[in-house]
Tab-separated table of C-alpha atoms in Angstrom:
chain	number	residue	atom	x	y	z
A	1	UNK	CA	-16.580	-1.586	7.178
A	2	UNK	CA	-15.794	2.143	7.064
A	3	UNK	CA	-16.723	2.721	10.709
A	4	UNK	CA	-19.486	5.165	9.742
A	5	UNK	CA	-22.956	4.008	10.818
A	6	UNK	CA	-26.166	5.186	9.252
A	7	UNK	CA	-29.723	4.393	10.249
A	8	UNK	CA	-32.212	3.478	8.993
A	9	UNK	CA	-30.898	1.508	6.019
A	10	UNK	CA	-34.246	1.651	4.265
A	11	UNK	CA	-37.208	3.946	4.714
A	12	UNK	CA	-40.476	4.117	2.828
A	13	UNK	CA	-42.798	7.011	3.434
A	14	UNK	CA	-45.449	9.133	1.768
A	15	UNK	CA	-45.347	12.571	0.168
A	16	UNK	CA	-45.690	15.407	2.645
A	17	UNK	CA	-44.153	13.438	5.463
A	18	UNK	CA	-40.983	14.156	7.459
A	19	UNK	CA	-38.117	11.795	8.185
A	20	UNK	CA	-34.884	11.912	10.144
A	21	UNK	CA	-31.729	10.119	9.026
A	22	UNK	CA	-29.013	9.474	11.557
A	23	UNK	CA	-25.246	9.155	11.215
A	24	UNK	CA	-22.518	8.183	13.638
A	25	UNK	CA	-19.071	9.084	12.320
A	26	UNK	CA	-15.914	7.067	12.745
A	27	UNK	CA	-14.434	7.277	16.214
A	28	UNK	CA	-12.362	10.477	16.427
A	29	UNK	CA	-13.674	12.033	13.231
A	30	UNK	CA	-14.870	15.584	13.711
A	31	UNK	CA	-16.322	16.316	10.284
A	32	UNK	CA	-19.594	14.897	8.987
A	33	UNK	CA	-20.810	15.318	5.414
A	34	UNK	CA	-24.205	14.559	3.898
A	35	UNK	CA	-24.599	13.614	0.233
A	36	UNK	CA	-27.657	12.757	-1.835
A	37	UNK	CA	-27.472	10.250	-4.699
A	38	UNK	CA	-30.529	9.849	-6.895
A	39	UNK	CA	-30.902	6.836	-9.185
A	40	UNK	CA	-27.974	6.660	-11.613
A	41	UNK	CA	-26.830	10.102	-10.532
A	42	UNK	CA	-23.627	11.375	-8.979
A	43	UNK	CA	-23.180	12.312	-5.374
A	44	UNK	CA	-24.635	15.736	-4.643
A	45	UNK	CA	-23.113	17.493	-1.647
A	46	UNK	CA	-25.708	18.742	0.841
A	47	UNK	CA	-23.977	19.995	3.959
A	48	UNK	CA	-20.887	19.609	6.170
A	49	UNK	CA	-20.460	19.960	9.923
A	50	UNK	CA	-17.211	20.221	11.819
A	51	UNK	CA	-17.185	19.667	15.556
A	52	UNK	CA	-20.794	20.736	15.903
A	53	UNK	CA	-20.759	23.731	13.623
A	54	UNK	CA	-21.956	24.087	10.056
A	55	UNK	CA	-18.910	24.447	7.819
A	56	UNK	CA	-20.079	24.256	4.223
A	57	UNK	CA	-23.407	24.138	2.457
A	58	UNK	CA	-24.164	22.721	-0.962
A	59	UNK	CA	-27.415	22.519	-2.887
A	60	UNK	CA	-29.505	21.665	0.141
A	61	UNK	CA	-33.196	22.439	-0.121
A	62	UNK	CA	-34.836	24.658	2.473
A	63	UNK	CA	-37.063	21.697	3.365
A	64	UNK	CA	-33.947	19.890	4.520
A	65	UNK	CA	-31.951	20.627	7.635
A	66	UNK	CA	-29.176	19.006	9.577
A	67	UNK	CA	-27.274	19.278	12.821
A	68	UNK	CA	-24.300	17.747	14.571
A	69	UNK	CA	-24.608	17.004	18.246
A	70	UNK	CA	-21.972	17.266	21.024
A	71	UNK	CA	-21.256	13.530	20.737
A	72	UNK	CA	-20.544	14.232	17.019
A	73	UNK	CA	-23.364	12.178	15.599
A	74	UNK	CA	-25.443	13.978	12.995
A	75	UNK	CA	-29.029	13.977	11.835
A	76	UNK	CA	-30.461	14.996	8.489
A	77	UNK	CA	-34.090	16.082	8.606
A	78	UNK	CA	-36.146	15.957	5.416
A	79	UNK	CA	-39.628	17.494	5.536
A	80	UNK	CA	-42.581	18.016	3.193
A	81	UNK	CA	-41.235	15.115	1.207
A	82	UNK	CA	-41.744	14.935	-2.538
A	83	UNK	CA	-41.408	12.029	-4.948
A	84	UNK	CA	-38.151	13.486	-6.223
A	85	UNK	CA	-36.571	13.213	-2.800
A	86	UNK	CA	-36.358	9.460	-3.246
A	87	UNK	CA	-32.624	8.727	-3.185
A	88	UNK	CA	-29.731	7.214	-1.308
A	89	UNK	CA	-28.520	9.579	1.398
A	90	UNK	CA	-24.924	9.040	2.344
A	91	UNK	CA	-23.119	10.291	5.385
A	92	UNK	CA	-19.351	10.503	5.365
A	93	UNK	CA	-16.835	11.502	7.982
A	94	UNK	CA	-13.255	12.635	8.127
A	95	UNK	CA	-10.917	13.634	10.889
A	96	UNK	CA	-9.924	16.980	9.559
A	97	UNK	CA	-11.660	20.119	8.366
A	98	UNK	CA	-10.451	18.986	4.945
A	99	UNK	CA	-7.298	21.003	4.614
A	100	UNK	CA	-4.259	19.823	6.481
A	101	UNK	CA	-4.082	16.188	5.488
A	102	UNK	CA	-5.524	13.915	2.846
A	103	UNK	CA	-9.010	14.570	4.137
A	104	UNK	CA	-10.219	11.296	2.751
A	105	UNK	CA	-13.894	10.735	3.336
A	106	UNK	CA	-15.209	7.487	4.822
A	107	UNK	CA	-18.752	6.746	3.723
A	108	UNK	CA	-21.516	4.969	5.545
A	109	UNK	CA	-23.676	2.401	3.798
A	110	UNK	CA	-26.368	4.969	3.130
A	111	UNK	CA	-30.047	5.333	3.902
A	112	UNK	CA	-32.315	4.498	0.999
A	113	UNK	CA	-35.396	6.718	1.085
A	114	UNK	CA	-38.414	5.901	-1.047
A	115	UNK	CA	-41.223	8.469	-1.166
A	116	UNK	CA	-44.531	7.116	-2.496
B	1	UNK	CA	-18.283	26.684	-8.882
B	2	UNK	CA	-16.720	23.511	-10.128
B	3	UNK	CA	-17.139	21.492	-13.284
B	4	UNK	CA	-16.044	17.857	-13.259
B	5	UNK	CA	-16.386	15.762	-16.391
B	6	UNK	CA	-15.873	12.059	-16.846
B	7	UNK	CA	-17.278	9.556	-19.322
B	8	UNK	CA	-20.633	8.076	-18.383
B	9	UNK	CA	-19.862	4.492	-19.314
B	10	UNK	CA	-16.943	2.346	-20.398
B	11	UNK	CA	-16.605	-1.319	-21.261
B	12	UNK	CA	-13.424	-3.390	-21.052
B	13	UNK	CA	-12.359	-6.996	-21.144
B	14	UNK	CA	-11.208	-9.091	-18.235
B	15	UNK	CA	-7.407	-9.011	-17.960
B	16	UNK	CA	-7.085	-5.828	-19.981
B	17	UNK	CA	-6.122	-2.265	-18.963
B	18	UNK	CA	-8.600	0.616	-18.869
B	19	UNK	CA	-8.046	4.325	-18.365
B	20	UNK	CA	-10.837	6.516	-16.973
B	21	UNK	CA	-10.332	10.213	-17.558
B	22	UNK	CA	-11.520	13.151	-15.504
B	23	UNK	CA	-11.271	16.829	-16.307
B	24	UNK	CA	-12.085	19.549	-13.860
B	25	UNK	CA	-12.279	23.298	-13.439
B	26	UNK	CA	-11.887	24.754	-10.001
B	27	UNK	CA	-10.639	28.003	-8.534
B	28	UNK	CA	-8.886	26.661	-5.458
B	29	UNK	CA	-7.693	23.141	-6.266
B	30	UNK	CA	-6.682	21.248	-3.150
B	31	UNK	CA	-6.603	17.602	-4.156
B	32	UNK	CA	-8.275	15.054	-6.378
B	33	UNK	CA	-9.759	11.793	-5.221
B	34	UNK	CA	-10.929	8.636	-6.955
B	35	UNK	CA	-13.601	6.461	-5.343
B	36	UNK	CA	-15.090	3.124	-6.397
B	37	UNK	CA	-18.777	2.502	-5.896
B	38	UNK	CA	-20.566	-0.765	-6.520
B	39	UNK	CA	-24.269	-0.399	-7.262
B	40	UNK	CA	-26.256	0.457	-4.151
B	41	UNK	CA	-23.161	0.442	-1.938
B	42	UNK	CA	-21.027	3.072	-0.264
B	43	UNK	CA	-18.189	4.699	-2.206
B	44	UNK	CA	-14.781	3.463	-1.122
B	45	UNK	CA	-11.558	5.443	-1.407
B	46	UNK	CA	-9.086	4.430	-4.096
B	47	UNK	CA	-6.539	7.193	-4.507
B	48	UNK	CA	-5.549	10.765	-3.806
B	49	UNK	CA	-3.420	13.173	-5.857
B	50	UNK	CA	-2.495	16.700	-4.929
B	51	UNK	CA	0.816	17.041	-6.806
B	52	UNK	CA	1.427	16.358	-10.478
B	53	UNK	CA	2.389	12.845	-11.377
B	54	UNK	CA	1.455	9.261	-10.984
B	55	UNK	CA	0.434	7.501	-7.762
B	56	UNK	CA	0.509	3.737	-7.962
B	57	UNK	CA	-1.323	1.401	-5.627
B	58	UNK	CA	-1.367	-2.205	-6.727
B	59	UNK	CA	-3.458	-2.671	-9.854
B	60	UNK	CA	-4.730	0.885	-9.650
B	61	UNK	CA	-2.825	4.060	-10.532
B	62	UNK	CA	-3.930	7.656	-10.646
B	63	UNK	CA	-2.362	10.531	-12.548
B	64	UNK	CA	-2.760	14.260	-12.104
B	65	UNK	CA	-1.851	17.273	-14.211
B	66	UNK	CA	-2.876	20.451	-12.379
B	67	UNK	CA	-1.991	22.744	-15.265
B	68	UNK	CA	-4.328	20.804	-17.551
B	69	UNK	CA	-7.045	20.218	-14.958
B	70	UNK	CA	-6.821	16.541	-15.823
B	71	UNK	CA	-6.608	13.224	-14.040
B	72	UNK	CA	-6.944	9.604	-14.991
B	73	UNK	CA	-7.448	6.366	-13.126
B	74	UNK	CA	-5.687	3.379	-14.646
B	75	UNK	CA	-6.909	-0.099	-13.830
B	76	UNK	CA	-4.664	-2.991	-14.823
B	77	UNK	CA	-5.335	-6.731	-15.050
B	78	UNK	CA	-9.043	-6.118	-14.934
B	79	UNK	CA	-11.175	-8.503	-12.922
B	80	UNK	CA	-14.909	-9.040	-13.106
B	81	UNK	CA	-15.245	-7.549	-9.619
B	82	UNK	CA	-13.888	-4.244	-10.964
B	83	UNK	CA	-17.261	-3.661	-12.592
B	84	UNK	CA	-18.441	-0.599	-10.683
B	85	UNK	CA	-18.768	3.143	-10.931
B	86	UNK	CA	-15.627	5.174	-10.544
B	87	UNK	CA	-16.086	8.635	-9.088
B	88	UNK	CA	-13.690	11.523	-9.570
B	89	UNK	CA	-13.879	14.153	-6.832
B	90	UNK	CA	-12.148	17.484	-6.394
B	91	UNK	CA	-11.507	19.397	-3.207
B	92	UNK	CA	-11.673	23.163	-3.443
B	93	UNK	CA	-10.253	25.347	-0.726
B	94	UNK	CA	-12.429	28.190	-1.963
B	95	UNK	CA	-15.484	26.085	-1.178
B	96	UNK	CA	-14.823	25.106	2.412
B	97	UNK	CA	-12.535	22.274	1.290
B	98	UNK	CA	-15.544	20.156	0.524
B	99	UNK	CA	-15.389	17.358	-2.045
B	100	UNK	CA	-17.366	17.800	-5.225
B	101	UNK	CA	-17.999	14.617	-7.165
B	102	UNK	CA	-18.297	14.061	-10.876
B	103	UNK	CA	-21.176	12.022	-12.222
B	104	UNK	CA	-19.117	8.833	-12.151
B	105	UNK	CA	-18.027	6.415	-14.885
B	106	UNK	CA	-19.810	3.089	-14.948
B	107	UNK	CA	-17.289	0.432	-15.940
B	108	UNK	CA	-18.459	-2.920	-17.231
B	109	UNK	CA	-15.846	-5.685	-17.337
B	110	UNK	CA	-16.721	-8.467	-19.733
B	111	UNK	CA	-15.232	-11.977	-19.867
């Protein structure tokens, strides 16, 4: 158990719909990262937050948005869903910004999104 | 940007040794990570290298050569449970210190 909690574990929805994925980082971790992993694909970095502020942005679609709240949990919002958005969405957390120490990421179990 | 290459698939025999290579190109190298991921599960941290050389941790070792942009993960005394994907990831301090992952190497361990 990494200490990172993601909900829901599974989600099935239709094209055009909107969903929200939630992540609670490990206790004390200030950074939250979102990754997308499509079937048999690598992890694609979406976005990072550090202590409530956006820190780095990857190939995140404009239809997707995220935020980190004062209690450090984070939400990833996916809207106008398309079939190609079906994937595992992982949240990871680390204590640091990613520079001073190892910066190892601890991953949650992921949210599997299926768009029909 | 970054370019991380690793073989797509490898097969090895139980009890044997396997080496999974990773090459990368990055402008602001700040560490290389190896993660293990079983199908449908979360990636779990295996090793971290930031200086040249070999880091050993039980049956797993990881090597880094910064000048060559090259790393390998060495798995010894392979067990069936080692069948998984192995992900190489590079941290770049010119990209907000985020981790960029390679496509992963799917390792199949056969009896």
